[in-house]
Amino acid sequence: MNASATSALERRPSLRYRRRYLTNLLGWTFYGVFFAVLAFALLDIIAVVLKHGIPAISLELFTKPTNGVSGGLLNAIIGTFLLTFGSLLLAAPVGILGGIYVAEYTASPFARAARYLSDVLVGVPSIVFGLFGYLAMVTWLGWHFSLLAGCITLALMIIPYILRTTELAFRGVVSELREAAYALGASHAKVTLKVILRACRGRVLTGVLLAMAISMGETAPLIYTVNWSNYVWGGHLTHEPVGYLTYVVWSFINEPFDSAHALAYAAALLVTVFVLVITTSTRLLLSRLDTHKPH
Amino acid sequence: MDPLLPVATPPSNPDGGDFFGKSRSHSGGMRRSTDVFGILVATSAGIVPLVILALLAFLLYNAWPALHFNGWGFLTGNSWNLGNQYGDLVKVRGVEVLPGARFSILFLIFGTLASSVIALVLAIPIGVGAAVFLADAVPPRLRNSASLLVELLAAVPSVVFGLWGYVVLIPFTARHVYPLLGHVLAFIPFFGPPTYNGYGLLTSGIVLALMVVPLITANMREAIAATPAALREAGLSTGATRFEVVRKIVLPRLRLPLIGVSTLALGRALGETMAVLMVSGNAINGLPHNVYSPISTMAAFMVSQLDSALQDPSGMAVSSITEIGLILLVLSMAVNGIARLLVSRTQPR
Amino acid sequence: MFSPKSASMPKQSVSGKPSRKLRTVLLAAALVVAGSATAATTHLIETGSSLLYPLFNLWVPAWTANHPEVRIDTASTGSGTGIAQSIEGIAQFGASDAYLSDVQMKRNPGMLNIPVAISSQMINYNVPGLNDKHIKLDGPVIAGMYDGSIRYWDDARVKALNPGLALPHKTVVAVHRADGSGDTFMFTQFLSFSTPAWNQKVAYGTTVSWPSVPGAIGATGNPGMVTALANTPYSIAYVGVSFKNETDKAKLGEAMLKNRAGKFVLINARTVPAAAAAMVPKTPRDQRISMVYAPGEESYPIINYEYVIVKSVQPNAEAAKQMRDFLTWAVSPDGGNAPKFLDQVHFLPLPASARALTLAQIKEIH
């Protein structure tokens, strides 16, 4: 490859010079423009959400539930947190333990299959999970629209994310640490949880945080599993629909009232801010981990 | 939209062992059958194949009547017709359905594939270009923050993308971009006017491109950074500029990883739901006439049509929606499965 | 009694319901946590029609303010979901712009179709220069625009209805609802009843198999329809009258429609009651009737009852009582049918004779 570059460059340097210079300049400009397009898209999305969302922010938003298509978003804010943390509560232990298995038993065909299938599962569209949740939990098990149906649906979606980040985190821990711990006679569980997990908990946490951001921003899997409620969650895991922020964005923008549009933009603002803050802090955590522990 | 999945970056096997870690000394100690902890972790990992099986089994079971009733024609026709909802049920091929019911989704398959392909055509050059820019042109001090700008794009929720498409992109493209494009590109088939109203194939492709491009940029940036310094230095020593080194030495080596990550991006674009629902125009029963035409995709159609499907007392409409879900599931698993194989095969050594 | 599942689920899955034991086990975990928080209030769920949703959102706060012992969730999910979930008992009130079919009634005996108000539908268009002119249209011409046989606004058949109007030679963009909708039901009934060819090819329903016409687009929800109209010159669409404020704000045109008697009419305080007056006496005891294309010189051709679909047998007597109380108030001229609620969404109250039938149906909830 570099051979062709070399010969091309050496043949007629003086004539080529201008063309090369121009090509280089043009190339870098193009690449810069591509980057600028992406950065602009993000900033414009944030700007639109801020522009329409900020005027809609009020104290009432955080203290009152939705009253028809006006009022506040207390019910949706609480619902979004319940769904997010509920799904994490279900997914994190399974994902972390599964990730430990896949990392520690790398040679086993079952672990390899589990890892590969996690990657495949990550690619399954969220609406497919939503349909599954509707058919399996809402109607077949008769749970009706409910927090539990939503949490399980989201959990199934995010387990593979947590599993794979945990696996990568575990594989990042140097073998010497592991061997030293075993040499001291520690049990398998103790070595894994007290020594290795502690050593890489930052990275495991980033996986959980990313999964949290995914849960928080999802809509499609929830429309037919959790539905919507104007009320703050009443404590029932089944047979009670729950409000959540992304529903407000999707549905209230379709109502003929200005108050509904204001709520939709306010909800979009809250979700976007939550998700971007989580993602940014994850990135910061990761880069801190990278600088502290280069491998 | 999902934030960037860290696994998308090829695992660099940090402890330097061989890829499958066969030589790990501790693994022998973990195989004891009395190891409760071992069983616990294995069971947890077992959830993943279980979920896949459950998805397949459940969708297959519920789609069975539709598979039987619709046959292969499901994939080749352009008719989503619930039949006469106020008529009496009739028996067709041994199944009770509404009179006139006929379900086929070629227009959805086409819309799904076409919008995803447009997304890739836009996302690959932009994603690679931005990756090169981030890796080679941005000063190291700013690199992380600049990369974050691109990567946060992946974290923006799908409905927010939809909202933005609806409020900003559609009015802007319909008024200023598409009429011009239709005029200038009229000689290319499918790019000529009429340019319609902004809802459609090209807009869906643009929004999808923005949603998948961070995946490409993040992976390619890491791959570029992982190129051995010796190669670059060799190139520079021949008198090549940095740009020429990137174009002629670095990028050609990354062709295979690019194919892998692009396939991954394809898988993501195929299943994207909310944003497409809000910008695609939700056309039904026909193929688009040009790139500006309204379309619909399988995922978006499932959300928009499940409600009316519930009104079919024979249950065939819900079953047919489930059949779409099943096809989408199998398609996305196949694309993603291939992508993962490519990604793991093509890690830079 | 038929299984309530049969209405919405494929038969196979009905027989495949998990055993009671399995369901108990699966629920056990849920109840451990949930049991502690059981409230004393009655919890009712309304879901369905996006056309009725704004009205329910006006009703519910007004009702629950004086009745703290009941809470009513409202959601806009579409008439199909409303009907299905009422049948399954997931929601107590299934809001729907369409009544249940004979098959649905036969499979689910004991379902009530309770009208709570009268709604109408506009045919709106965006033809620059003519939006304040009320272009005259009839069923066959609109059907032609939606099946592609009329491609241009200056088609001879449109011109024939509008002598002297300077119609432009521009392509008609027909906009339809992409989601299942009672609006589609009313609109396609109008086309079916007025145009035999449409009735044979497409017929009517909450979702129909739209003929594929180049450039025709689907929009989600009535606001999607309004936005699509506003953004698309030379488009035409059908929009629920609840959204009249929005169509006015967007300066869209509203077509004059030819009624069964051959007169061109607009929605107003005379034409909608005239159509209702013509149809209400024909309303059967179960109130399942289409009021579209009503006879009468002044009748507006696209009006309908807005229904709440309710299961007559409720699992718990307290809930049944709360439902009766709420619905009785909702249709009362001093309660939910008062102008202060209906005017905001441009609905009409139930005429007295229809209200009597509605009240009789409400009494059947137990």
PDB file of N, CA and C in Angstrom, chain B residues 248-295:
ATOM      1  N   LYS B 248      -4.147   6.624   2.151  1.00  0.00           N
ATOM      2  CA  LYS B 248      -3.562   5.514   1.403  1.00  0.00           C
ATOM      3  C   LYS B 248      -3.000   4.420   2.281  1.00  0.00           C
ATOM      4  N   ILE B 249      -2.778   4.710   3.548  1.00  0.00           N
ATOM      5  CA  ILE B 249      -2.225   3.670   4.416  1.00  0.00           C
ATOM      6  C   ILE B 249      -3.194   3.276   5.506  1.00  0.00           C
ATOM      7  N   VAL B 250      -3.721   4.270   6.232  1.00  0.00           N
ATOM      8  CA  VAL B 250      -4.538   3.932   7.391  1.00  0.00           C
ATOM      9  C   VAL B 250      -5.907   3.381   6.972  1.00  0.00           C
ATOM     10  N   LEU B 251      -6.627   4.140   6.155  1.00  0.00           N
ATOM     11  CA  LEU B 251      -8.006   3.741   5.826  1.00  0.00           C
ATOM     12  C   LEU B 251      -8.101   2.413   5.074  1.00  0.00           C
ATOM     13  N   PRO B 252      -7.240   2.162   4.071  1.00  0.00           N
ATOM     14  CA  PRO B 252      -7.377   0.872   3.367  1.00  0.00           C
ATOM     15  C   PRO B 252      -7.270  -0.326   4.313  1.00  0.00           C
ATOM     16  N   ARG B 253      -6.487  -0.187   5.376  1.00  0.00           N
ATOM     17  CA  ARG B 253      -6.359  -1.312   6.321  1.00  0.00           C
ATOM     18  C   ARG B 253      -7.666  -1.535   7.083  1.00  0.00           C
ATOM     19  N   LEU B 254      -8.508  -0.501   7.143  1.00  0.00           N
ATOM     20  CA  LEU B 254      -9.698  -0.589   8.001  1.00  0.00           C
ATOM     21  C   LEU B 254     -10.950  -0.944   7.225  1.00  0.00           C
ATOM     22  N   ARG B 255     -10.770  -1.465   6.010  1.00  0.00           N
ATOM     23  CA  ARG B 255     -11.934  -1.766   5.194  1.00  0.00           C
ATOM     24  C   ARG B 255     -12.830  -2.801   5.882  1.00  0.00           C
ATOM     25  N   LEU B 256     -12.214  -3.850   6.387  1.00  0.00           N
ATOM     26  CA  LEU B 256     -13.021  -4.916   6.995  1.00  0.00           C
ATOM     27  C   LEU B 256     -13.734  -4.462   8.271  1.00  0.00           C
ATOM     28  N   PRO B 257     -13.033  -3.819   9.198  1.00  0.00           N
ATOM     29  CA  PRO B 257     -13.771  -3.311  10.361  1.00  0.00           C
ATOM     30  C   PRO B 257     -14.897  -2.370   9.950  1.00  0.00           C
ATOM     31  N   LEU B 258     -14.678  -1.593   8.900  1.00  0.00           N
ATOM     32  CA  LEU B 258     -15.724  -0.667   8.463  1.00  0.00           C
ATOM     33  C   LEU B 258     -16.950  -1.442   7.989  1.00  0.00           C
ATOM     34  N   ILE B 259     -16.700  -2.527   7.249  1.00  0.00           N
ATOM     35  CA  ILE B 259     -17.836  -3.346   6.801  1.00  0.00           C
ATOM     36  C   ILE B 259     -18.579  -3.894   8.016  1.00  0.00           C
ATOM     37  N   GLY B 260     -17.827  -4.357   8.994  1.00  0.00           N
ATOM     38  CA  GLY B 260     -18.463  -4.897  10.196  1.00  0.00           C
ATOM     39  C   GLY B 260     -19.321  -3.864  10.900  1.00  0.00           C
ATOM     40  N   VAL B 261     -18.757  -2.711  11.136  1.00  0.00           N
ATOM     41  CA  VAL B 261     -19.484  -1.719  11.921  1.00  0.00           C
ATOM     42  C   VAL B 261     -20.640  -1.133  11.101  1.00  0.00           C
ATOM     43  N   SER B 262     -20.479  -1.100   9.780  1.00  0.00           N
ATOM     44  CA  SER B 262     -21.577  -0.621   8.946  1.00  0.00           C
ATOM     45  C   SER B 262     -22.749  -1.600   8.985  1.00  0.00           C
ATOM     46  N   THR B 263     -22.429  -2.874   9.010  1.00  0.00           N
ATOM     47  CA  THR B 263     -23.494  -3.871   9.114  1.00  0.00           C
ATOM     48  C   THR B 263     -24.228  -3.707  10.437  1.00  0.00           C
ATOM     49  N   LEU B 264     -23.453  -3.439  11.470  1.00  0.00           N
ATOM     50  CA  LEU B 264     -24.040  -3.180  12.783  1.00  0.00           C
ATOM     51  C   LEU B 264     -24.992  -1.977  12.720  1.00  0.00           C
ATOM     52  N   ALA B 265     -24.519  -0.943  12.027  1.00  0.00           N
ATOM     53  CA  ALA B 265     -25.341   0.258  11.885  1.00  0.00           C
ATOM     54  C   ALA B 265     -26.601  -0.060  11.091  1.00  0.00           C
ATOM     55  N   LEU B 266     -26.456  -0.912  10.086  1.00  0.00           N
ATOM     56  CA  LEU B 266     -27.610  -1.328   9.289  1.00  0.00           C
ATOM     57  C   LEU B 266     -28.648  -1.993  10.185  1.00  0.00           C
ATOM     58  N   GLY B 267     -28.168  -2.883  11.050  1.00  0.00           N
ATOM     59  CA  GLY B 267     -29.082  -3.575  11.961  1.00  0.00           C
ATOM     60  C   GLY B 267     -29.849  -2.594  12.825  1.00  0.00           C
ATOM     61  N   ARG B 268     -29.142  -1.568  13.276  1.00  0.00           N
ATOM     62  CA  ARG B 268     -29.808  -0.587  14.117  1.00  0.00           C
ATOM     63  C   ARG B 268     -30.838   0.212  13.320  1.00  0.00           C
ATOM     64  N   ALA B 269     -30.477   0.601  12.104  1.00  0.00           N
ATOM     65  CA  ALA B 269     -31.389   1.413  11.291  1.00  0.00           C
ATOM     66  C   ALA B 269     -32.663   0.636  10.941  1.00  0.00           C
ATOM     67  N   LEU B 270     -32.507  -0.665  10.706  1.00  0.00           N
ATOM     68  CA  LEU B 270     -33.665  -1.475  10.311  1.00  0.00           C
ATOM     69  C   LEU B 270     -34.767  -1.454  11.351  1.00  0.00           C
ATOM     70  N   GLY B 271     -34.381  -1.396  12.628  1.00  0.00           N
ATOM     71  CA  GLY B 271     -35.383  -1.540  13.673  1.00  0.00           C
ATOM     72  C   GLY B 271     -35.800  -0.252  14.346  1.00  0.00           C
ATOM     73  N   GLU B 272     -35.244   0.865  13.887  1.00  0.00           N
ATOM     74  CA  GLU B 272     -35.558   2.132  14.538  1.00  0.00           C
ATOM     75  C   GLU B 272     -37.046   2.459  14.355  1.00  0.00           C
ATOM     76  N   THR B 273     -37.693   2.889  15.417  1.00  0.00           N
ATOM     77  CA  THR B 273     -39.144   2.980  15.382  1.00  0.00           C
ATOM     78  C   THR B 273     -39.685   4.403  15.471  1.00  0.00           C
ATOM     79  N   MET B 274     -39.513   5.032  16.628  1.00  0.00           N
ATOM     80  CA  MET B 274     -40.268   6.258  16.912  1.00  0.00           C
ATOM     81  C   MET B 274     -39.921   7.394  15.959  1.00  0.00           C
ATOM     82  N   ALA B 275     -38.614   7.601  15.734  1.00  0.00           N
ATOM     83  CA  ALA B 275     -38.212   8.726  14.885  1.00  0.00           C
ATOM     84  C   ALA B 275     -38.741   8.534  13.472  1.00  0.00           C
ATOM     85  N   VAL B 276     -38.649   7.312  12.965  1.00  0.00           N
ATOM     86  CA  VAL B 276     -39.126   7.044  11.610  1.00  0.00           C
ATOM     87  C   VAL B 276     -40.639   7.241  11.539  1.00  0.00           C
ATOM     88  N   LEU B 277     -41.321   6.778  12.593  1.00  0.00           N
ATOM     89  CA  LEU B 277     -42.772   6.936  12.652  1.00  0.00           C
ATOM     90  C   LEU B 277     -43.162   8.403  12.484  1.00  0.00           C
ATOM     91  N   MET B 278     -42.346   9.282  13.055  1.00  0.00           N
ATOM     92  CA  MET B 278     -42.702  10.691  13.057  1.00  0.00           C
ATOM     93  C   MET B 278     -42.317  11.427  11.780  1.00  0.00           C
ATOM     94  N   VAL B 279     -41.433  10.851  10.952  1.00  0.00           N
ATOM     95  CA  VAL B 279     -40.991  11.592   9.758  1.00  0.00           C
ATOM     96  C   VAL B 279     -41.203  10.863   8.427  1.00  0.00           C
ATOM     97  N   SER B 280     -41.672   9.619   8.456  1.00  0.00           N
ATOM     98  CA  SER B 280     -41.672   8.822   7.220  1.00  0.00           C
ATOM     99  C   SER B 280     -42.857   9.105   6.318  1.00  0.00           C
ATOM    100  N   GLY B 281     -43.931   9.708   6.851  1.00  0.00           N
ATOM    101  CA  GLY B 281     -45.132   9.917   6.038  1.00  0.00           C
ATOM    102  C   GLY B 281     -46.090   8.748   6.118  1.00  0.00           C
ATOM    103  N   ASN B 282     -45.671   7.631   6.674  1.00  0.00           N
ATOM    104  CA  ASN B 282     -46.546   6.481   6.920  1.00  0.00           C
ATOM    105  C   ASN B 282     -47.391   6.095   5.719  1.00  0.00           C
ATOM    106  N   ALA B 283     -46.761   5.990   4.562  1.00  0.00           N
ATOM    107  CA  ALA B 283     -47.512   5.582   3.376  1.00  0.00           C
ATOM    108  C   ALA B 283     -47.892   4.106   3.493  1.00  0.00           C
ATOM    109  N   ILE B 284     -48.939   3.728   2.820  1.00  0.00           N
ATOM    110  CA  ILE B 284     -49.414   2.356   2.942  1.00  0.00           C
ATOM    111  C   ILE B 284     -49.734   1.817   1.554  1.00  0.00           C
ATOM    112  N   ASN B 285     -49.500   0.535   1.371  1.00  0.00           N
ATOM    113  CA  ASN B 285     -49.962  -0.196   0.186  1.00  0.00           C
ATOM    114  C   ASN B 285     -49.321   0.202  -1.135  1.00  0.00           C
ATOM    115  N   GLY B 286     -48.218   0.906  -1.107  1.00  0.00           N
ATOM    116  CA  GLY B 286     -47.593   1.222  -2.380  1.00  0.00           C
ATOM    117  C   GLY B 286     -46.106   1.466  -2.209  1.00  0.00           C
ATOM    118  N   LEU B 287     -45.347   1.223  -3.271  1.00  0.00           N
ATOM    119  CA  LEU B 287     -43.913   1.490  -3.210  1.00  0.00           C
ATOM    120  C   LEU B 287     -43.673   2.962  -3.507  1.00  0.00           C
ATOM    121  N   PRO B 288     -42.610   3.542  -2.949  1.00  0.00           N
ATOM    122  CA  PRO B 288     -42.340   4.958  -3.211  1.00  0.00           C
ATOM    123  C   PRO B 288     -41.999   5.189  -4.686  1.00  0.00           C
ATOM    124  N   HIS B 289     -42.353   6.359  -5.197  1.00  0.00           N
ATOM    125  CA  HIS B 289     -42.093   6.664  -6.600  1.00  0.00           C
ATOM    126  C   HIS B 289     -40.741   7.329  -6.788  1.00  0.00           C
ATOM    127  N   ASN B 290     -40.281   8.038  -5.764  1.00  0.00           N
ATOM    128  CA  ASN B 290     -38.938   8.590  -5.809  1.00  0.00           C
ATOM    129  C   ASN B 290     -38.455   8.748  -4.361  1.00  0.00           C
ATOM    130  N   VAL B 291     -37.263   9.307  -4.176  1.00  0.00           N
ATOM    131  CA  VAL B 291     -36.698   9.343  -2.819  1.00  0.00           C
ATOM    132  C   VAL B 291     -37.437  10.312  -1.896  1.00  0.00           C
ATOM    133  N   TYR B 292     -38.282  11.175  -2.484  1.00  0.00           N
ATOM    134  CA  TYR B 292     -39.002  12.121  -1.626  1.00  0.00           C
ATOM    135  C   TYR B 292     -40.360  11.559  -1.201  1.00  0.00           C
ATOM    136  N   SER B 293     -40.719  10.404  -1.751  1.00  0.00           N
ATOM    137  CA  SER B 293     -42.050   9.845  -1.501  1.00  0.00           C
ATOM    138  C   SER B 293     -42.201   9.379  -0.063  1.00  0.00           C
ATOM    139  N   PRO B 294     -43.430   9.489   0.446  1.00  0.00           N
ATOM    140  CA  PRO B 294     -43.713   8.933   1.767  1.00  0.00           C
ATOM    141  C   PRO B 294     -43.533   7.416   1.759  1.00  0.00           C
ATOM    142  N   ILE B 295     -43.072   6.897   2.876  1.00  0.00           N
ATOM    143  CA  ILE B 295     -42.888   5.451   3.017  1.00  0.00           C
ATOM    144  C   ILE B 295     -43.366   5.046   4.405  1.00  0.00           C
TER     145      ILE B 295
END
